CSV table of C-alpha atoms in Angstrom, one decimal:
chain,number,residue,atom,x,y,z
A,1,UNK,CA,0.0,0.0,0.0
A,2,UNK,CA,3.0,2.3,0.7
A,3,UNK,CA,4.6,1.6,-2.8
A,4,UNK,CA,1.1,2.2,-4.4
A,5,UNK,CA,0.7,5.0,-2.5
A,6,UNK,CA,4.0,7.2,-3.8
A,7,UNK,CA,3.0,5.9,-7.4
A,8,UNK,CA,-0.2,7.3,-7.3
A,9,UNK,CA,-2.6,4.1,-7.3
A,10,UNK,CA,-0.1,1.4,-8.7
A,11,UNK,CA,1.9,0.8,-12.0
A,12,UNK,CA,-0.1,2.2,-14.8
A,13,UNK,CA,0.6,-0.6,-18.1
A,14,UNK,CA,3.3,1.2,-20.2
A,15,UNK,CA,5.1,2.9,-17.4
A,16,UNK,CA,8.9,3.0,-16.5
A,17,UNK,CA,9.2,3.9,-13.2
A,18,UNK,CA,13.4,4.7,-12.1
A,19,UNK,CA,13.8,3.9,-8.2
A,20,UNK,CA,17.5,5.1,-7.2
A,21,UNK,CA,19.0,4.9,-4.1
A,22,UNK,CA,22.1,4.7,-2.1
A,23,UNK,CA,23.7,1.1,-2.3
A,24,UNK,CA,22.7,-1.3,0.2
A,25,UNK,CA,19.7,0.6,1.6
A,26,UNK,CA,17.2,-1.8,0.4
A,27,UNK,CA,15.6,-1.2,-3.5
A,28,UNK,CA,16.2,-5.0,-4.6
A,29,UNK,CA,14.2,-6.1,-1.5
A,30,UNK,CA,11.3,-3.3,-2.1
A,31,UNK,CA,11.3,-4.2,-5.6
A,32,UNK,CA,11.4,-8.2,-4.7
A,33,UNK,CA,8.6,-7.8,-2.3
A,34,UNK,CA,6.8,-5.2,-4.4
A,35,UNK,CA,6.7,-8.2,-7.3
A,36,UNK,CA,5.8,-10.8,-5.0
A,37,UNK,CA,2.3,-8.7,-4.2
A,38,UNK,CA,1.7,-8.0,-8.3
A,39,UNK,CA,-0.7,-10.2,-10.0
A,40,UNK,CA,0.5,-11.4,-13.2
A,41,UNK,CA,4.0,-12.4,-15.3
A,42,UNK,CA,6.9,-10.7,-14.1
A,43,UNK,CA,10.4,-10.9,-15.4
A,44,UNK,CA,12.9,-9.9,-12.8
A,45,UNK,CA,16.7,-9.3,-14.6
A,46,UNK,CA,19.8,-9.0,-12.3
A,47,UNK,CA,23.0,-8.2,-14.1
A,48,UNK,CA,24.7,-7.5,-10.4
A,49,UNK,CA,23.4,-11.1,-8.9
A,50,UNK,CA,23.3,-14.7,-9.6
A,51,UNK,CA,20.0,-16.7,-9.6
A,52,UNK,CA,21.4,-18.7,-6.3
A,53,UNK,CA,21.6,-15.1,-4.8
A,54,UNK,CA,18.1,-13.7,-5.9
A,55,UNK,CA,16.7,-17.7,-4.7
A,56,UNK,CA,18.6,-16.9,-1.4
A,57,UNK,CA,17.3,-13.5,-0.8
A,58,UNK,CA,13.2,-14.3,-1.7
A,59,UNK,CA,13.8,-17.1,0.8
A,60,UNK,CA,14.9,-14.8,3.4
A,61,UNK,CA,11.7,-12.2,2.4
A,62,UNK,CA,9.8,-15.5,2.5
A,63,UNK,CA,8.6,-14.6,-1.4
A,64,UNK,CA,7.7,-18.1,-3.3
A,65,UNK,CA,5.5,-16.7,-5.9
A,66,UNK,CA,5.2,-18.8,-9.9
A,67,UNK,CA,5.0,-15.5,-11.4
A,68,UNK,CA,8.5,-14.1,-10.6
A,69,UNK,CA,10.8,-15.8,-13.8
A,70,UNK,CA,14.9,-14.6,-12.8
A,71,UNK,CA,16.7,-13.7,-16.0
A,72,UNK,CA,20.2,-13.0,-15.3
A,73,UNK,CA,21.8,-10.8,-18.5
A,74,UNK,CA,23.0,-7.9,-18.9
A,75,UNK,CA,22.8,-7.7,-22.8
A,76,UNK,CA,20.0,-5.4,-23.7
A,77,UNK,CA,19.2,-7.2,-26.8
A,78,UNK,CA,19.0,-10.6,-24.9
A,79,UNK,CA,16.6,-8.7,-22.6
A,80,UNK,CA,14.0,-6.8,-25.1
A,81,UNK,CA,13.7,-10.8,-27.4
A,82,UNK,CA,13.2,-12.3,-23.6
A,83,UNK,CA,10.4,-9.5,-22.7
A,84,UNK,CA,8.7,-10.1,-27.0
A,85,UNK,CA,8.7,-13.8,-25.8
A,86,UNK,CA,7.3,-14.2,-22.9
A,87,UNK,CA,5.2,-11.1,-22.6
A,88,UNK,CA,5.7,-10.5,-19.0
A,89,UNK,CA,2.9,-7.2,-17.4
A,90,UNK,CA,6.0,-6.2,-15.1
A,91,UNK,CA,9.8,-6.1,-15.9
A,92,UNK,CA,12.2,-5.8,-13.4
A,93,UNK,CA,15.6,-4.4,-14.0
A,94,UNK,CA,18.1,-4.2,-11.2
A,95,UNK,CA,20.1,-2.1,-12.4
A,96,UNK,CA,20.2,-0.2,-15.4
A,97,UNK,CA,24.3,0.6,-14.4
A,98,UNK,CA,25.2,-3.2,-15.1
A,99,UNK,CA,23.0,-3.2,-19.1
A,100,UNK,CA,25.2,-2.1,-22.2
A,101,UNK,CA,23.7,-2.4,-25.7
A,102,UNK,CA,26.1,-4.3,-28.0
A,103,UNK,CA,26.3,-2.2,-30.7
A,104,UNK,CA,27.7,0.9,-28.9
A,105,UNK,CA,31.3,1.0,-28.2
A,106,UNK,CA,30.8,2.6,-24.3
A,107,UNK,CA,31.1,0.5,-21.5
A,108,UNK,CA,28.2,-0.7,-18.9
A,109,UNK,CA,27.4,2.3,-16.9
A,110,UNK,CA,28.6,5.3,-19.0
A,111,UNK,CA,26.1,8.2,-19.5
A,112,UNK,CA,25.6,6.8,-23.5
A,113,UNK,CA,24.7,3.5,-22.6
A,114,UNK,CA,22.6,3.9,-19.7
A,115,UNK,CA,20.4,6.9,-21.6
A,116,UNK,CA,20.2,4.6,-24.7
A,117,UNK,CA,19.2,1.3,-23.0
A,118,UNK,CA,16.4,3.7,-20.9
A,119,UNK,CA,15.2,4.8,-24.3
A,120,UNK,CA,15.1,1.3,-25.8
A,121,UNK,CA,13.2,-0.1,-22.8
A,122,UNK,CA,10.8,2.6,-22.5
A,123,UNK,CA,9.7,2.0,-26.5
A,124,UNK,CA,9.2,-1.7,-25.4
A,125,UNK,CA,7.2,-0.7,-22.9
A,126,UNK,CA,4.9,1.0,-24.4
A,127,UNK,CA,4.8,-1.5,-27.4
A,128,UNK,CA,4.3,-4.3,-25.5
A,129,UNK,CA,2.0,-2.2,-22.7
A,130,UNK,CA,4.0,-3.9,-19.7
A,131,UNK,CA,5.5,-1.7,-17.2
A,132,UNK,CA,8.8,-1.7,-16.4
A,133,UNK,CA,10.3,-1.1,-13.0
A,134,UNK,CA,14.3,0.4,-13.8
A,135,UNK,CA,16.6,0.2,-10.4
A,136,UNK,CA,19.4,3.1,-10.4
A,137,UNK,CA,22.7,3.7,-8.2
A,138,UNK,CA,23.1,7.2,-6.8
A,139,UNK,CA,26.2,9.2,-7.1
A,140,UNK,CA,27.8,10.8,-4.2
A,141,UNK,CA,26.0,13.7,-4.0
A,142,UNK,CA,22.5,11.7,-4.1
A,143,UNK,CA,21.6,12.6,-7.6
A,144,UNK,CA,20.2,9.3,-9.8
A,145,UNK,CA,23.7,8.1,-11.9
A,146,UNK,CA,23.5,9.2,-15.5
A,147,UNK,CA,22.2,12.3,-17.5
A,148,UNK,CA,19.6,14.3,-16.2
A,149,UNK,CA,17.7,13.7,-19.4
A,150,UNK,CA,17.4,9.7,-17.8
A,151,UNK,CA,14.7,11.3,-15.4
A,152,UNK,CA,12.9,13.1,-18.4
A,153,UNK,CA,12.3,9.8,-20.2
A,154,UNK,CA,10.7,7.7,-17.2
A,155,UNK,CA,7.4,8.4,-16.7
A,156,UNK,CA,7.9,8.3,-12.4
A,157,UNK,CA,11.4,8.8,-10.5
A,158,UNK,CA,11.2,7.5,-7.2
A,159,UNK,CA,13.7,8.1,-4.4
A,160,UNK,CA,14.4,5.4,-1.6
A,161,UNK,CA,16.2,7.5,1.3
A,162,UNK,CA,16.9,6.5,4.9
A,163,UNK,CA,19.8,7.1,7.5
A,164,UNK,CA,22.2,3.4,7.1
A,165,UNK,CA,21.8,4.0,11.2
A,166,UNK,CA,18.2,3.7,11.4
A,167,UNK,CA,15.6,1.4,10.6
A,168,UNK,CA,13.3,3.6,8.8
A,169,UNK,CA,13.3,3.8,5.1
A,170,UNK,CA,11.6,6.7,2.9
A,171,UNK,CA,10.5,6.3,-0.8
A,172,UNK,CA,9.6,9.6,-1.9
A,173,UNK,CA,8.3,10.7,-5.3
A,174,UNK,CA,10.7,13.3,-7.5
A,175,UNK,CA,8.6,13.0,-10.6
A,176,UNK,CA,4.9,11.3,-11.3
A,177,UNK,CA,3.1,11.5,-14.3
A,178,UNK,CA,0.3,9.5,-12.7
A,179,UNK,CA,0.3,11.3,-9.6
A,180,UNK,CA,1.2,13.5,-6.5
A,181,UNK,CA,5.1,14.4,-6.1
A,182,UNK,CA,4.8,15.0,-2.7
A,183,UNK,CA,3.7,11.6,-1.3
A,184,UNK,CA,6.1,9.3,0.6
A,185,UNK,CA,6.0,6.1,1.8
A,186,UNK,CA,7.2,4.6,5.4
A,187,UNK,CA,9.1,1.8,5.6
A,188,UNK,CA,11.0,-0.3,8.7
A,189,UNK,CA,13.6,-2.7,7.8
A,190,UNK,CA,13.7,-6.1,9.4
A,191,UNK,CA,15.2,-9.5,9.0
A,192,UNK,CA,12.9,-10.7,6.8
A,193,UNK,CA,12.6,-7.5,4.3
A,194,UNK,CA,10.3,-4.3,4.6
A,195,UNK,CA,7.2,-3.7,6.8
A,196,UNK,CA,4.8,-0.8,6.1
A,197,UNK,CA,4.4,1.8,8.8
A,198,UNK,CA,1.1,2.4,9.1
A,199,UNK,CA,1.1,4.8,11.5
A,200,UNK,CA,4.4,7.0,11.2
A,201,UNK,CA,3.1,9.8,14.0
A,202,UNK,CA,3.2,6.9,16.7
A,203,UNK,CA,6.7,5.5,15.8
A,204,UNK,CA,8.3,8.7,15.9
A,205,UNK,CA,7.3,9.9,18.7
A,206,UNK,CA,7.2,6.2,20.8
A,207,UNK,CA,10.9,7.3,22.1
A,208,UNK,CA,10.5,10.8,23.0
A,209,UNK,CA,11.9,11.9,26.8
A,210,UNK,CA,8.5,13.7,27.9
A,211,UNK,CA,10.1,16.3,30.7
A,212,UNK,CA,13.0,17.4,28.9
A,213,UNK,CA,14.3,20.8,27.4
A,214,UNK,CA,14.4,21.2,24.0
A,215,UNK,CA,12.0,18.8,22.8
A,216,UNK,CA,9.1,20.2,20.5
A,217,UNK,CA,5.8,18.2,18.7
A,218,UNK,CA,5.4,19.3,15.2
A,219,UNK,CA,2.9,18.2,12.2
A,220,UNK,CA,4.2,17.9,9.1
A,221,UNK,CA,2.2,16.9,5.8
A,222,UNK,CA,4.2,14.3,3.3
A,223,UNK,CA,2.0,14.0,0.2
A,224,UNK,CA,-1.1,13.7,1.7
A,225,UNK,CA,-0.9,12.1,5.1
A,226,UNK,CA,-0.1,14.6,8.9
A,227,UNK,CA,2.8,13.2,9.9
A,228,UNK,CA,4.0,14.0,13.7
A,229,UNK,CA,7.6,14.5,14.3
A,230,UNK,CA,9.7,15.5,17.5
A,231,UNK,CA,11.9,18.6,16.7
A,232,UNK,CA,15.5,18.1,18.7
A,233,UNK,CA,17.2,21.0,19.7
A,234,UNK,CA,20.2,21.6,21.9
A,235,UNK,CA,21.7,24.9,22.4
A,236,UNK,CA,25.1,25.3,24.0
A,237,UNK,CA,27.7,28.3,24.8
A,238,UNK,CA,30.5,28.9,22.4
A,239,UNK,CA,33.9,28.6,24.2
A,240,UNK,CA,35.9,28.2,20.8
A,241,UNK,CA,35.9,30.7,18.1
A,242,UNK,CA,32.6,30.7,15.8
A,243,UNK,CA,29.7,28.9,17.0
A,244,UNK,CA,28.5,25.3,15.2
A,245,UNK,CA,25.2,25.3,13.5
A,246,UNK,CA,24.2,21.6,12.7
A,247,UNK,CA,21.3,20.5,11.2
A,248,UNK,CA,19.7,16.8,10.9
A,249,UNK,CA,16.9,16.6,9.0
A,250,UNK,CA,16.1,20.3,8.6
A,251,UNK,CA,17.3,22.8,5.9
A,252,UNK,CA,20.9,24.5,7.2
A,253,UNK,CA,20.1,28.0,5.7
A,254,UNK,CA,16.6,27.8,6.9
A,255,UNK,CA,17.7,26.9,10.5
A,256,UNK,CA,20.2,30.3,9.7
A,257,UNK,CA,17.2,32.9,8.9
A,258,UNK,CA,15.6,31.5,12.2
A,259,UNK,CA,18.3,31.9,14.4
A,260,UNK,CA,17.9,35.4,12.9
A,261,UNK,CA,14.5,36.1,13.8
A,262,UNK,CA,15.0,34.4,17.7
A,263,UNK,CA,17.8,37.1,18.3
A,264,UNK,CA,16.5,40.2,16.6
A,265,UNK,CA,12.5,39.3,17.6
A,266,UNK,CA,12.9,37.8,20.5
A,267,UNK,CA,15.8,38.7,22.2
A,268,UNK,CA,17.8,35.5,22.8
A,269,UNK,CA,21.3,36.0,22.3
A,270,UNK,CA,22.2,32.7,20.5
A,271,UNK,CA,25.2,34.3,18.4
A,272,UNK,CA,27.2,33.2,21.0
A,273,UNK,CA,25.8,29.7,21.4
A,274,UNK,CA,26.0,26.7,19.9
A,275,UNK,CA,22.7,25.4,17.7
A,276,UNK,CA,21.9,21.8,17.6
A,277,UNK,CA,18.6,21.0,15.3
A,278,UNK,CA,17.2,16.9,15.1
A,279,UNK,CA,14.5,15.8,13.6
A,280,UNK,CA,13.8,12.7,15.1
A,281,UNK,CA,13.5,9.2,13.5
A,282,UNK,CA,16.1,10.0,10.6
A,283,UNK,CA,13.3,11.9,8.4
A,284,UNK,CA,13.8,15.2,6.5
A,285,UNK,CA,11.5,17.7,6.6
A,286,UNK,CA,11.1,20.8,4.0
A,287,UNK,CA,8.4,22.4,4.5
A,288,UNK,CA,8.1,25.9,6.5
A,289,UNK,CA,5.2,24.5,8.7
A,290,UNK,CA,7.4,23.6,11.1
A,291,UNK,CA,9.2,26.6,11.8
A,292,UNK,CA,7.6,27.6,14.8
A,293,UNK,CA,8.3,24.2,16.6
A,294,UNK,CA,11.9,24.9,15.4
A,295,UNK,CA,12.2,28.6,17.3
A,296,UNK,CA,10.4,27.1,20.3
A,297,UNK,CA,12.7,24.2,20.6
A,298,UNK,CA,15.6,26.2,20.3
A,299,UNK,CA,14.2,29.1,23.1
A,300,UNK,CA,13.1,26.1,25.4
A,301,UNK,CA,16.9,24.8,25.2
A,302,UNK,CA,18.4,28.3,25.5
A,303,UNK,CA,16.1,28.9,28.6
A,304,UNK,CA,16.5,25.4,29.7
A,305,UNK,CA,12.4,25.5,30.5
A,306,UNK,CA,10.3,22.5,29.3
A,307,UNK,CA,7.9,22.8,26.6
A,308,UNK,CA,4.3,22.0,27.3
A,309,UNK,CA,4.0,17.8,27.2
A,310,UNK,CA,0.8,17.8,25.4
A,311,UNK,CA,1.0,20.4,22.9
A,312,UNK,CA,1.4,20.8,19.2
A,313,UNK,CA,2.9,23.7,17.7
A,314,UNK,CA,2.6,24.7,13.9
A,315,UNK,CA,3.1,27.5,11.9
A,316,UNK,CA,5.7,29.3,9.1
A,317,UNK,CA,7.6,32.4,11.0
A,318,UNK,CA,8.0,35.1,8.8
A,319,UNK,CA,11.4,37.8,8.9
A,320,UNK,CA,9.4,40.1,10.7
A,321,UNK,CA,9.1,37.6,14.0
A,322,UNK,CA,5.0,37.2,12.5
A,323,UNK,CA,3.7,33.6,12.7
A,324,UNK,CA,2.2,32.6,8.9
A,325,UNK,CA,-1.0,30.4,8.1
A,326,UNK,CA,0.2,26.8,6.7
A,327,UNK,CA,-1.9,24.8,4.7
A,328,UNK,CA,-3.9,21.5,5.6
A,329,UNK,CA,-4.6,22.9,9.2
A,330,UNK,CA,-7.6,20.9,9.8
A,331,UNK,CA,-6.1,17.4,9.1
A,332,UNK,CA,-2.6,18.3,11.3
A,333,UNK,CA,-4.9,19.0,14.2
A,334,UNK,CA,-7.4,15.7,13.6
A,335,UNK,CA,-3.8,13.8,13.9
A,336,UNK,CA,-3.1,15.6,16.9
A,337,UNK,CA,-6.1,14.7,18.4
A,338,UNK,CA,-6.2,11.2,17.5
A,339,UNK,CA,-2.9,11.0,19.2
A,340,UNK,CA,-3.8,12.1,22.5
A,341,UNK,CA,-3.0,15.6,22.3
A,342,UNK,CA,-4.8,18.6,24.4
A,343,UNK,CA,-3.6,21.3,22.9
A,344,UNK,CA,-2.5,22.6,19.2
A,345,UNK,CA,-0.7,26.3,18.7
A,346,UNK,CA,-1.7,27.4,15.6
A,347,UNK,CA,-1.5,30.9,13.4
A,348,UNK,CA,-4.3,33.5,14.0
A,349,UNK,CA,-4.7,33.4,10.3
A,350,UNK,CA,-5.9,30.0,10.3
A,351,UNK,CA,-8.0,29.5,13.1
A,352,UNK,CA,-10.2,32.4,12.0
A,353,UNK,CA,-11.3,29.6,9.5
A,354,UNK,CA,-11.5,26.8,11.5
A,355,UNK,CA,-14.0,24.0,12.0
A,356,UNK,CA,-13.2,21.2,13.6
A,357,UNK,CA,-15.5,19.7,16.1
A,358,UNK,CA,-13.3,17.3,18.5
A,359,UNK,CA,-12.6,18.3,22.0
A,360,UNK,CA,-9.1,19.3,21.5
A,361,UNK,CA,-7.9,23.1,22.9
A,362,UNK,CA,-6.5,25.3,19.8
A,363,UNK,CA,-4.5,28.3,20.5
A,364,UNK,CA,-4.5,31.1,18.2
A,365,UNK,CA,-1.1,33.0,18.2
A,366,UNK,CA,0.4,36.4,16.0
A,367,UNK,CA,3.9,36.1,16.6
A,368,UNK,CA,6.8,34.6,17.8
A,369,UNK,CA,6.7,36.2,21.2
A,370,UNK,CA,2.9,35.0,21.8
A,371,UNK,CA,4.0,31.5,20.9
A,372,UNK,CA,6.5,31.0,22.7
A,373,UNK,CA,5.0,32.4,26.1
A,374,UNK,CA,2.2,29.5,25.1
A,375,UNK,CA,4.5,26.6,24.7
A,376,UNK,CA,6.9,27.3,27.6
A,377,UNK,CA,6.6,26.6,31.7
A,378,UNK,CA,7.4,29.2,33.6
């Protein structure tokens, strides 16, 4: 349901979908589990393992399904007469770094083979109307390997993301022609392959300290699902030099502009401290919803003062120390409240427009000052 989820439904017939990710964080197994679920012929091509490796693997994932044929190659032209023969509704390759076309004097992997073999395969794909499922290696700086035009030819880039320290595992859309861009789906690694999380809110959050400084509740929407998150923030004095800013999870330069606003709006004097930013449970956040729970974290460290247990805070914080309305208000508190929550900070702007009819308390609040006298013991 995840995998369906970030793809908009499922595979649309005629599709290439392009999953990179770091090596070793897990796309064979999604995309060996994923098969095992679809109903119908699947080919699965490995040009990196050996059918003895793929047998040992689907025994470990516990995956014994008639439709899965293995076809170890890495000639393209061996691949496209195997696909024209068998007429398979899915094709699997893992990865498109290991196929070379034989008539084209580049090696494996090189930008010219890897955009050509894309094209070739997406033409049979669309021939044949089977979809075909193309796994990519990431470079070091996390972009897909190959040409940028690689990502114009698929029809859905996908990226599986996760800390190698954690357990949690994030497939999040870059590109969908068939739907959203902004979904994710949740995933927790175990022995025996990937397990939906069907409730992210209550994982994050199962491991939080609840009387401790520094420690915010936030609500962030992925796609189209609230998400609650713990914002981490430790604030320190300087004794050496310039002070460290360090942010996990959360955009540097953003984290910059709202150490900004804290000293000139609100009088803390963090230029002389160092900042500390976590999100917890190894996900990254983007969007500017969770600024406030940011500053608050941040003052409530600087102050050492607790922030309210069973609050919420959302909200974007504008240059001018205003809080700004965010969108989706309505289902970020319903998650709140379904979580146990009593109370929710939110921006005046949108609880002028609110109706929600559950018992939970919702504080309205301008600014930066307002908010934070709301979320922290005296």
């Amino acid at each position: 349901e995840e995998f369906d989820r970030v793809l908009g439904g499922g595979l649309m017939p005629g599709s290439v979908v392009l999953i990179g990710g770091d090596p070793g964080i897990g796309k064979s197994t999604l995309v060996l589990q994923a098969a095992a679920k679809i109903n119908g012929k699947i080919i699965y091509v490995s040009g990196e393992e050996s059918v003895n490796q793929i047998n040992l693997r689907a025994k470990r994932l516990n995956i014994n399904s008639e439709n899965i044929s293995i076809l170890t190659e890495t000639d393209l032209d061996v691949i496209i007469n195997a696909i024209e023969k068998h007429e398979p509704d899915v094709v699997i390759i893992d990865s498109i770094q290991t196929i070379y076309k034989p008539d084209l004097e580049n090696t494996a992997g090189t930008v010219t083979q890897i955009r050509e073999c894309t094209a070739e395969l997406m033409q049979t794909a669309k021939k044949k109307k089977c979809s075909v499922i193309i796994v990519g290696h990431v470079t070091k700086d996390g972009m897909i390997a190959g040409p940028k035009v690689l990502e114009h030819i698929v029809d859905a880039v996908l990226q599986f993301e996760g800390e190698r320290s954690y357990s949690y595992r994030i497939l999040r859309s870059q590109k969908n022609r068939f739907g959203s861009t902004n979904e994710i789906g949740i995933f927790e690694m175990h022995e025996d392959g990937l397990q939906e999380v069907k409730n992210p809110s209550e994982i994050f959050l199962s491991e939080r300290e609840k009387e401790i400084s520094g420690s915010v509740i936030t609500s962030s929407i992925e796609g189209t699902r609230p998400i609650l998150l713990e914002v981490q923030a430790l604030v320190t004095p300087s004794v050496y030099g310039n002070p460290q800013r360090v942010a996990t999870g959360f955009d540097y330069r953003r984290l910059s502009i709202l150490l900004a606003v804290l000293e000139k709006r609100a009088n803390l004097k963090l230029s002389s401290h160092n900042v500390f930013l976590n999100i917890a449970g190894g996900i990254r956040i983007e969007e500017p919803a969770v600024d406030l729970a940011v500053c608050c974290a941040i003052a409530s460290s600087y102050t050492n003062r607790f922030a309210k247990n069973n609050t919420v805070v959302i909200g974007e914080v504008g240059l001018g120390g205003e809080v700004r309305s965010v969108s989706n208000i309505e289902k970020r508190i319903q998650e709140a409240f379904k979580l146990g929550f009593k109370s929710v900070i939110v921006p005046n702007n949108n609880y002028k427009s609110l109706n929600i009819k559950n018992s939970i308390e919702i504080i309205p609040v301008e600014n930066i000052i307002s908010a934070l006298k709301q979320v922290l013991n005296p």
